[in-house]
Amino acid sequence: MKLYKELANWWPLMSPHTEYEEEAHLFLNIMRQYHPNIQDAIEFGSGGGSNAFYLKKFFSMTLTDLSEDMLRVSRELNPDCLHMQGDMREIDAGRQFDMVFIHDAITYFTDKNDLRAVMKNAKKHLNPEGLLFIMPDHYTETFEARTSDGGIDKDGRGMRYLEWSYDLDPEDHVTEVEYAYVMREKDGQITHESDSAKCGLFSMPEWEGLLREAGFNAHFERIVFSEEPGTYFAIAATQIK
């Protein structure tokens, strides 16, 4: 997606980190239920680092992403965190952690083999009592076609976006997302861009089965946002002994 490459410098205006405070603390409450003593964590697909901005106050975080452009955005927000570029299916941080955290970046995998590879790599990065925490956007059971918008003004620049998500074929494991961006520079110049993405859509039993293959027990925990419509579940995956 252009948003994670040539348009990455607009990310803080499209999705400002201040919009992540509630969800980061909701995640933290569940993380602590399954691992009360997290000291260090690694995030796969950390993007702009917005969740890490809040979670790093409670434990150290290593942030990884496929996009060097997004890592550049995150480094500005989280200069105190170690950043690594790499694919979450195969990146090697060289050590183990108390937790592997994966937010919505995992949604871009539409093939079960890719999900399986991510889960196995996560297990390799975990201490024996470590927790894998995943927050997919949707499941087959919860997906709803929707349109949303947002964006802010900051330091003389502004951005607004329209996001339209839908499912062309309910029989496959793919949903479609279309984006329209309007960006205003400090001098008033306006630019229009469009973007597209395909996202994975798997059922809860499919997630559970893949995690079990990788050596985890899956626990689905309801997440209720104060202003976000829809039904959401995080996965707290504990290691099978």
PDB file of C-alpha atoms in Angstrom:
ATOM      1  CA  MET A   1       0.000   0.000   0.000  1.00  0.00           C
ATOM      2  CA  LYS A   2       1.108   3.554  -0.771  1.00  0.00           C
ATOM      3  CA  LEU A   3       0.216   4.505   2.785  1.00  0.00           C
ATOM      4  CA  TYR A   4       3.061   2.410   4.158  1.00  0.00           C
ATOM      5  CA  LYS A   5       5.552   3.546   1.536  1.00  0.00           C
ATOM      6  CA  GLU A   6       5.586   6.851  -0.314  1.00  0.00           C
ATOM      7  CA  LEU A   7       2.723   8.284   1.785  1.00  0.00           C
ATOM      8  CA  ALA A   8       4.061   7.089   5.148  1.00  0.00           C
ATOM      9  CA  ASN A   9       4.917  10.612   6.299  1.00  0.00           C
ATOM     10  CA  TRP A  10       1.170  11.342   6.306  1.00  0.00           C
ATOM     11  CA  TRP A  11       0.438   8.487   8.717  1.00  0.00           C
ATOM     12  CA  PRO A  12       0.505  10.670  11.892  1.00  0.00           C
ATOM     13  CA  LEU A  13      -2.221  12.828  10.343  1.00  0.00           C
ATOM     14  CA  MET A  14      -4.331   9.923   9.167  1.00  0.00           C
ATOM     15  CA  SER A  15      -4.050   7.844  12.342  1.00  0.00           C
ATOM     16  CA  PRO A  16      -2.597   9.974  15.186  1.00  0.00           C
ATOM     17  CA  HIS A  17      -1.151   8.090  18.141  1.00  0.00           C
ATOM     18  CA  THR A  18      -3.521   9.887  20.510  1.00  0.00           C
ATOM     19  CA  GLU A  19      -6.355   7.764  19.092  1.00  0.00           C
ATOM     20  CA  TYR A  20      -4.682   4.583  20.399  1.00  0.00           C
ATOM     21  CA  GLU A  21      -4.566   5.292  24.120  1.00  0.00           C
ATOM     22  CA  GLU A  22      -7.819   3.531  24.987  1.00  0.00           C
ATOM     23  CA  GLU A  23      -7.111   0.399  22.973  1.00  0.00           C
ATOM     24  CA  ALA A  24      -3.544   0.095  24.279  1.00  0.00           C
ATOM     25  CA  HIS A  25      -4.831   0.039  27.856  1.00  0.00           C
ATOM     26  CA  LEU A  26      -7.607  -2.417  26.975  1.00  0.00           C
ATOM     27  CA  PHE A  27      -4.951  -4.694  25.479  1.00  0.00           C
ATOM     28  CA  LEU A  28      -2.710  -4.226  28.506  1.00  0.00           C
ATOM     29  CA  ASN A  29      -5.434  -5.392  30.897  1.00  0.00           C
ATOM     30  CA  ILE A  30      -5.821  -8.653  28.984  1.00  0.00           C
ATOM     31  CA  MET A  31      -2.074  -9.136  28.552  1.00  0.00           C
ATOM     32  CA  ARG A  32      -1.637  -8.907  32.309  1.00  0.00           C
ATOM     33  CA  GLN A  33      -4.367 -11.461  32.923  1.00  0.00           C
ATOM     34  CA  TYR A  34      -2.373 -14.057  31.017  1.00  0.00           C
ATOM     35  CA  HIS A  35       1.127 -12.851  31.903  1.00  0.00           C
ATOM     36  CA  PRO A  36       1.208 -10.639  35.040  1.00  0.00           C
ATOM     37  CA  ASN A  37       4.940  -9.986  34.857  1.00  0.00           C
ATOM     38  CA  ILE A  38       5.792  -8.900  31.311  1.00  0.00           C
ATOM     39  CA  GLN A  39       9.225  -7.289  31.317  1.00  0.00           C
ATOM     40  CA  ASP A  40       9.966  -7.086  27.602  1.00  0.00           C
ATOM     41  CA  ALA A  41       8.012  -7.531  24.390  1.00  0.00           C
ATOM     42  CA  ILE A  42       8.523  -7.517  20.650  1.00  0.00           C
ATOM     43  CA  GLU A  43       5.889  -6.239  18.239  1.00  0.00           C
ATOM     44  CA  PHE A  44       5.605  -7.713  14.755  1.00  0.00           C
ATOM     45  CA  GLY A  45       4.216  -5.224  12.222  1.00  0.00           C
ATOM     46  CA  SER A  46       4.474  -2.245  14.556  1.00  0.00           C
ATOM     47  CA  GLY A  47       3.693   0.345  11.856  1.00  0.00           C
ATOM     48  CA  GLY A  48       3.792   3.897  13.169  1.00  0.00           C
ATOM     49  CA  GLY A  49       4.369   2.691  16.729  1.00  0.00           C
ATOM     50  CA  SER A  50       1.155   4.125  18.195  1.00  0.00           C
ATOM     51  CA  ASN A  51       0.316   1.238  20.540  1.00  0.00           C
ATOM     52  CA  ALA A  52       3.953   1.007  21.585  1.00  0.00           C
ATOM     53  CA  PHE A  53       3.873   4.671  22.620  1.00  0.00           C
ATOM     54  CA  TYR A  54       1.596   3.654  25.501  1.00  0.00           C
ATOM     55  CA  LEU A  55       2.681   0.062  26.163  1.00  0.00           C
ATOM     56  CA  LYS A  56       6.386   0.966  26.492  1.00  0.00           C
ATOM     57  CA  LYS A  57       5.534   2.705  29.777  1.00  0.00           C
ATOM     58  CA  PHE A  58       4.908  -0.728  31.306  1.00  0.00           C
ATOM     59  CA  PHE A  59       7.595  -2.892  29.665  1.00  0.00           C
ATOM     60  CA  SER A  60      10.372  -2.485  27.130  1.00  0.00           C
ATOM     61  CA  MET A  61       9.447  -2.931  23.490  1.00  0.00           C
ATOM     62  CA  THR A  62      11.347  -3.907  20.351  1.00  0.00           C
ATOM     63  CA  LEU A  63       9.474  -2.734  17.248  1.00  0.00           C
ATOM     64  CA  THR A  64       9.639  -4.478  13.885  1.00  0.00           C
ATOM     65  CA  ASP A  65       7.995  -3.745  10.557  1.00  0.00           C
ATOM     66  CA  LEU A  66       8.391  -4.670   6.907  1.00  0.00           C
ATOM     67  CA  SER A  67       8.296  -1.000   5.848  1.00  0.00           C
ATOM     68  CA  GLU A  68      11.377   1.090   6.544  1.00  0.00           C
ATOM     69  CA  ASP A  69       9.243   4.167   5.837  1.00  0.00           C
ATOM     70  CA  MET A  70       6.859   3.280   8.678  1.00  0.00           C
ATOM     71  CA  LEU A  71       9.780   2.513  10.976  1.00  0.00           C
ATOM     72  CA  ARG A  72      11.032   6.040  10.296  1.00  0.00           C
ATOM     73  CA  VAL A  73       7.669   7.392  11.500  1.00  0.00           C
ATOM     74  CA  SER A  74       7.817   5.172  14.593  1.00  0.00           C
ATOM     75  CA  ARG A  75      11.367   6.203  15.460  1.00  0.00           C
ATOM     76  CA  GLU A  76      10.218   9.817  15.714  1.00  0.00           C
ATOM     77  CA  LEU A  77       7.449   8.796  18.121  1.00  0.00           C
ATOM     78  CA  ASN A  78       9.445   6.152  20.013  1.00  0.00           C
ATOM     79  CA  PRO A  79      13.129   7.129  19.908  1.00  0.00           C
ATOM     80  CA  ASP A  80      13.687   5.098  23.079  1.00  0.00           C
ATOM     81  CA  CYS A  81      12.678   1.785  21.442  1.00  0.00           C
ATOM     82  CA  LEU A  82      14.841  -0.539  19.355  1.00  0.00           C
ATOM     83  CA  HIS A  83      13.552  -0.762  15.772  1.00  0.00           C
ATOM     84  CA  MET A  84      14.215  -3.596  13.310  1.00  0.00           C
ATOM     85  CA  GLN A  85      13.174  -3.936   9.671  1.00  0.00           C
ATOM     86  CA  GLY A  86      11.879  -7.334   8.547  1.00  0.00           C
ATOM     87  CA  ASP A  87       9.027  -9.639   7.593  1.00  0.00           C
ATOM     88  CA  MET A  88       7.178 -11.043  10.619  1.00  0.00           C
ATOM     89  CA  ARG A  89       7.161 -14.501   9.021  1.00  0.00           C
ATOM     90  CA  GLU A  90      10.931 -14.783   9.242  1.00  0.00           C
ATOM     91  CA  ILE A  91      12.504 -11.883  11.143  1.00  0.00           C
ATOM     92  CA  ASP A  92      15.001 -12.968  13.795  1.00  0.00           C
ATOM     93  CA  ALA A  93      15.553 -10.623  16.735  1.00  0.00           C
ATOM     94  CA  GLY A  94      18.238 -12.935  18.114  1.00  0.00           C
ATOM     95  CA  ARG A  95      16.631 -13.461  21.512  1.00  0.00           C
ATOM     96  CA  GLN A  96      13.423 -14.334  23.336  1.00  0.00           C
ATOM     97  CA  PHE A  97      10.803 -12.135  24.988  1.00  0.00           C
ATOM     98  CA  ASP A  98       7.972 -12.338  27.520  1.00  0.00           C
ATOM     99  CA  MET A  99       5.459 -11.369  24.838  1.00  0.00           C
ATOM    100  CA  VAL A 100       5.035 -11.149  21.074  1.00  0.00           C
ATOM    101  CA  PHE A 101       2.418  -8.543  20.163  1.00  0.00           C
ATOM    102  CA  ILE A 102       0.799  -8.419  16.722  1.00  0.00           C
ATOM    103  CA  HIS A 103      -1.811  -5.779  15.984  1.00  0.00           C
ATOM    104  CA  ASP A 104      -3.821  -5.406  12.755  1.00  0.00           C
ATOM    105  CA  ALA A 105      -0.797  -5.867  10.444  1.00  0.00           C
ATOM    106  CA  ILE A 106      -1.535  -9.589  10.538  1.00  0.00           C
ATOM    107  CA  THR A 107      -4.790  -8.866   8.712  1.00  0.00           C
ATOM    108  CA  TYR A 108      -2.875  -8.440   5.436  1.00  0.00           C
ATOM    109  CA  PHE A 109      -2.123 -12.162   5.263  1.00  0.00           C
ATOM    110  CA  THR A 110      -4.742 -13.946   3.171  1.00  0.00           C
ATOM    111  CA  ASP A 111      -3.082 -17.386   3.151  1.00  0.00           C
ATOM    112  CA  LYS A 112      -3.086 -19.809   6.079  1.00  0.00           C
ATOM    113  CA  ASN A 113       0.492 -20.825   5.367  1.00  0.00           C
ATOM    114  CA  ASP A 114       1.596 -17.243   6.010  1.00  0.00           C
ATOM    115  CA  LEU A 115      -0.334 -17.114   9.282  1.00  0.00           C
ATOM    116  CA  ARG A 116       1.203 -20.418  10.318  1.00  0.00           C
ATOM    117  CA  ALA A 117       4.683 -19.077   9.577  1.00  0.00           C
ATOM    118  CA  VAL A 118       4.033 -15.956  11.670  1.00  0.00           C
ATOM    119  CA  MET A 119       2.820 -18.032  14.602  1.00  0.00           C
ATOM    120  CA  LYS A 120       5.807 -20.362  14.476  1.00  0.00           C
ATOM    121  CA  ASN A 121       8.181 -17.417  14.314  1.00  0.00           C
ATOM    122  CA  ALA A 122       6.406 -15.848  17.270  1.00  0.00           C
ATOM    123  CA  LYS A 123       6.875 -19.028  19.294  1.00  0.00           C
ATOM    124  CA  LYS A 124      10.586 -19.000  18.483  1.00  0.00           C
ATOM    125  CA  HIS A 125      10.784 -15.513  19.996  1.00  0.00           C
ATOM    126  CA  LEU A 126       9.021 -16.400  23.261  1.00  0.00           C
ATOM    127  CA  ASN A 127      10.372 -17.422  26.636  1.00  0.00           C
ATOM    128  CA  PRO A 128       8.854 -20.709  27.939  1.00  0.00           C
ATOM    129  CA  GLU A 129       6.096 -18.794  29.787  1.00  0.00           C
ATOM    130  CA  GLY A 130       5.777 -16.135  27.093  1.00  0.00           C
ATOM    131  CA  LEU A 131       2.486 -14.865  25.660  1.00  0.00           C
ATOM    132  CA  LEU A 132       1.467 -14.301  22.040  1.00  0.00           C
ATOM    133  CA  PHE A 133      -1.120 -11.514  21.805  1.00  0.00           C
ATOM    134  CA  ILE A 134      -2.852 -10.968  18.438  1.00  0.00           C
ATOM    135  CA  MET A 135      -5.492  -8.392  17.532  1.00  0.00           C
ATOM    136  CA  PRO A 136      -6.992  -9.209  14.110  1.00  0.00           C
ATOM    137  CA  ASP A 137      -9.348  -6.656  12.599  1.00  0.00           C
ATOM    138  CA  HIS A 138     -12.109  -9.171  11.975  1.00  0.00           C
ATOM    139  CA  TYR A 139     -13.153 -12.810  11.936  1.00  0.00           C
ATOM    140  CA  THR A 140     -15.630 -14.534   9.641  1.00  0.00           C
ATOM    141  CA  GLU A 141     -18.096 -14.382  12.533  1.00  0.00           C
ATOM    142  CA  THR A 142     -17.706 -10.641  13.130  1.00  0.00           C
ATOM    143  CA  PHE A 143     -16.980  -9.035   9.748  1.00  0.00           C
ATOM    144  CA  GLU A 144     -19.331  -6.290   8.585  1.00  0.00           C
ATOM    145  CA  ALA A 145     -18.952  -4.184   5.459  1.00  0.00           C
ATOM    146  CA  ARG A 146     -18.447  -0.585   6.526  1.00  0.00           C
ATOM    147  CA  THR A 147     -17.345   2.890   5.548  1.00  0.00           C
ATOM    148  CA  SER A 148     -15.269   5.078   7.857  1.00  0.00           C
ATOM    149  CA  ASP A 149     -13.402   8.355   7.678  1.00  0.00           C
ATOM    150  CA  GLY A 150     -10.949  10.412   9.667  1.00  0.00           C
ATOM    151  CA  GLY A 151      -7.775  12.447   9.682  1.00  0.00           C
ATOM    152  CA  ILE A 152      -6.536  15.578  11.450  1.00  0.00           C
ATOM    153  CA  ASP A 153      -4.724  18.891  10.944  1.00  0.00           C
ATOM    154  CA  LYS A 154      -1.314  19.418  12.536  1.00  0.00           C
ATOM    155  CA  ASP A 155       1.546  21.904  12.105  1.00  0.00           C
ATOM    156  CA  GLY A 156      -0.067  23.531   9.094  1.00  0.00           C
ATOM    157  CA  ARG A 157      -0.724  20.288   7.198  1.00  0.00           C
ATOM    158  CA  GLY A 158      -3.937  18.311   6.992  1.00  0.00           C
ATOM    159  CA  MET A 159      -5.219  14.962   5.805  1.00  0.00           C
ATOM    160  CA  ARG A 160      -8.633  13.353   5.449  1.00  0.00           C
ATOM    161  CA  TYR A 161      -9.418   9.822   4.325  1.00  0.00           C
ATOM    162  CA  LEU A 162     -12.384   7.656   3.366  1.00  0.00           C
ATOM    163  CA  GLU A 163     -12.136   3.887   3.907  1.00  0.00           C
ATOM    164  CA  TRP A 164     -14.577   1.413   2.345  1.00  0.00           C
ATOM    165  CA  SER A 165     -14.310  -2.266   3.288  1.00  0.00           C
ATOM    166  CA  TYR A 166     -16.424  -5.056   1.817  1.00  0.00           C
ATOM    167  CA  ASP A 167     -16.363  -8.757   0.939  1.00  0.00           C
ATOM    168  CA  LEU A 168     -16.779  -9.555  -2.760  1.00  0.00           C
ATOM    169  CA  ASP A 169     -16.776 -13.319  -2.276  1.00  0.00           C
ATOM    170  CA  PRO A 170     -18.027 -14.686   1.066  1.00  0.00           C
ATOM    171  CA  GLU A 171     -16.651 -18.107   0.104  1.00  0.00           C
ATOM    172  CA  ASP A 172     -12.990 -17.082   0.072  1.00  0.00           C
ATOM    173  CA  HIS A 173     -10.708 -15.829   2.862  1.00  0.00           C
ATOM    174  CA  VAL A 174     -10.309 -12.328   1.434  1.00  0.00           C
ATOM    175  CA  THR A 175     -11.954  -8.951   1.979  1.00  0.00           C
ATOM    176  CA  GLU A 176     -11.358  -5.829  -0.063  1.00  0.00           C
ATOM    177  CA  VAL A 177     -10.580  -2.312   1.174  1.00  0.00           C
ATOM    178  CA  GLU A 178     -10.519   0.902  -0.869  1.00  0.00           C
ATOM    179  CA  TYR A 179      -9.104   4.202   0.365  1.00  0.00           C
ATOM    180  CA  ALA A 180      -9.355   7.807  -0.814  1.00  0.00           C
ATOM    181  CA  TYR A 181      -6.915  10.367   0.635  1.00  0.00           C
ATOM    182  CA  VAL A 182      -6.969  14.175   0.453  1.00  0.00           C
ATOM    183  CA  MET A 183      -3.775  15.852   1.703  1.00  0.00           C
ATOM    184  CA  ARG A 184      -3.089  19.549   2.211  1.00  0.00           C
ATOM    185  CA  GLU A 185       0.465  20.890   2.423  1.00  0.00           C
ATOM    186  CA  LYS A 186       1.491  23.939   4.466  1.00  0.00           C
ATOM    187  CA  ASP A 187       1.360  26.125   1.344  1.00  0.00           C
ATOM    188  CA  GLY A 188      -2.225  25.046   0.707  1.00  0.00           C
ATOM    189  CA  GLN A 189      -1.456  22.646  -2.138  1.00  0.00           C
ATOM    190  CA  ILE A 190      -3.965  19.776  -2.285  1.00  0.00           C
ATOM    191  CA  THR A 191      -3.104  16.241  -3.402  1.00  0.00           C
ATOM    192  CA  HIS A 192      -5.530  13.371  -3.973  1.00  0.00           C
ATOM    193  CA  GLU A 193      -4.497   9.721  -3.789  1.00  0.00           C
ATOM    194  CA  SER A 194      -6.242   6.366  -3.809  1.00  0.00           C
ATOM    195  CA  ASP A 195      -5.150   3.042  -2.364  1.00  0.00           C
ATOM    196  CA  SER A 196      -6.329  -0.568  -2.245  1.00  0.00           C
ATOM    197  CA  ALA A 197      -5.712  -3.577  -0.033  1.00  0.00           C
ATOM    198  CA  LYS A 198      -6.803  -7.179   0.340  1.00  0.00           C
ATOM    199  CA  CYS A 199      -7.164  -8.543   3.861  1.00  0.00           C
ATOM    200  CA  GLY A 200      -7.520 -12.013   5.281  1.00  0.00           C
ATOM    201  CA  LEU A 201     -10.753 -13.231   6.810  1.00  0.00           C
ATOM    202  CA  PHE A 202     -10.668 -16.431   8.860  1.00  0.00           C
ATOM    203  CA  SER A 203     -13.043 -17.956  11.374  1.00  0.00           C
ATOM    204  CA  MET A 204     -12.271 -18.270  15.062  1.00  0.00           C
ATOM    205  CA  PRO A 205     -11.967 -22.081  14.775  1.00  0.00           C
ATOM    206  CA  GLU A 206      -9.471 -21.592  11.922  1.00  0.00           C
ATOM    207  CA  TRP A 207      -7.386 -19.249  14.068  1.00  0.00           C
ATOM    208  CA  GLU A 208      -7.602 -21.681  16.951  1.00  0.00           C
ATOM    209  CA  GLY A 209      -6.500 -24.596  14.772  1.00  0.00           C
ATOM    210  CA  LEU A 210      -3.532 -22.743  13.291  1.00  0.00           C
ATOM    211  CA  LEU A 211      -2.381 -21.609  16.718  1.00  0.00           C
ATOM    212  CA  ARG A 212      -2.632 -25.143  18.063  1.00  0.00           C
ATOM    213  CA  GLU A 213      -0.481 -26.388  15.165  1.00  0.00           C
ATOM    214  CA  ALA A 214       2.118 -23.781  16.170  1.00  0.00           C
ATOM    215  CA  GLY A 215       2.020 -24.856  19.837  1.00  0.00           C
ATOM    216  CA  PHE A 216      -0.494 -22.451  21.375  1.00  0.00           C
ATOM    217  CA  ASN A 217      -3.851 -22.542  23.123  1.00  0.00           C
ATOM    218  CA  ALA A 218      -6.058 -19.689  21.870  1.00  0.00           C
ATOM    219  CA  HIS A 219      -8.175 -17.631  24.267  1.00  0.00           C
ATOM    220  CA  PHE A 220     -10.566 -15.163  22.601  1.00  0.00           C
ATOM    221  CA  GLU A 221     -11.146 -12.026  24.665  1.00  0.00           C
ATOM    222  CA  ARG A 222     -13.828  -9.470  23.812  1.00  0.00           C
ATOM    223  CA  ILE A 223     -12.602  -5.909  23.289  1.00  0.00           C
ATOM    224  CA  VAL A 224     -15.199  -3.155  23.706  1.00  0.00           C
ATOM    225  CA  PHE A 225     -14.187   0.263  22.417  1.00  0.00           C
ATOM    226  CA  SER A 226     -16.060   3.330  23.609  1.00  0.00           C
ATOM    227  CA  GLU A 227     -16.451   4.850  20.131  1.00  0.00           C
ATOM    228  CA  GLU A 228     -15.602   2.084  17.647  1.00  0.00           C
ATOM    229  CA  PRO A 229     -18.662   0.276  16.226  1.00  0.00           C
ATOM    230  CA  GLY A 230     -18.490  -3.460  15.602  1.00  0.00           C
ATOM    231  CA  THR A 231     -17.533  -6.614  17.493  1.00  0.00           C
ATOM    232  CA  TYR A 232     -13.875  -7.288  18.275  1.00  0.00           C
ATOM    233  CA  PHE A 233     -11.912 -10.089  19.900  1.00  0.00           C
ATOM    234  CA  ALA A 234      -8.236 -10.240  20.789  1.00  0.00           C
ATOM    235  CA  ILE A 235      -6.407 -13.566  20.964  1.00  0.00           C
ATOM    236  CA  ALA A 236      -4.295 -14.301  24.018  1.00  0.00           C
ATOM    237  CA  ALA A 237      -2.324 -17.374  22.947  1.00  0.00           C
ATOM    238  CA  THR A 238      -0.571 -19.323  25.699  1.00  0.00           C
ATOM    239  CA  GLN A 239       2.004 -21.979  24.967  1.00  0.00           C
ATOM    240  CA  ILE A 240       1.030 -25.643  25.154  1.00  0.00           C
ATOM    241  CA  LYS A 241       3.093 -27.416  27.775  1.00  0.00           C
TER     242      LYS A 241
END
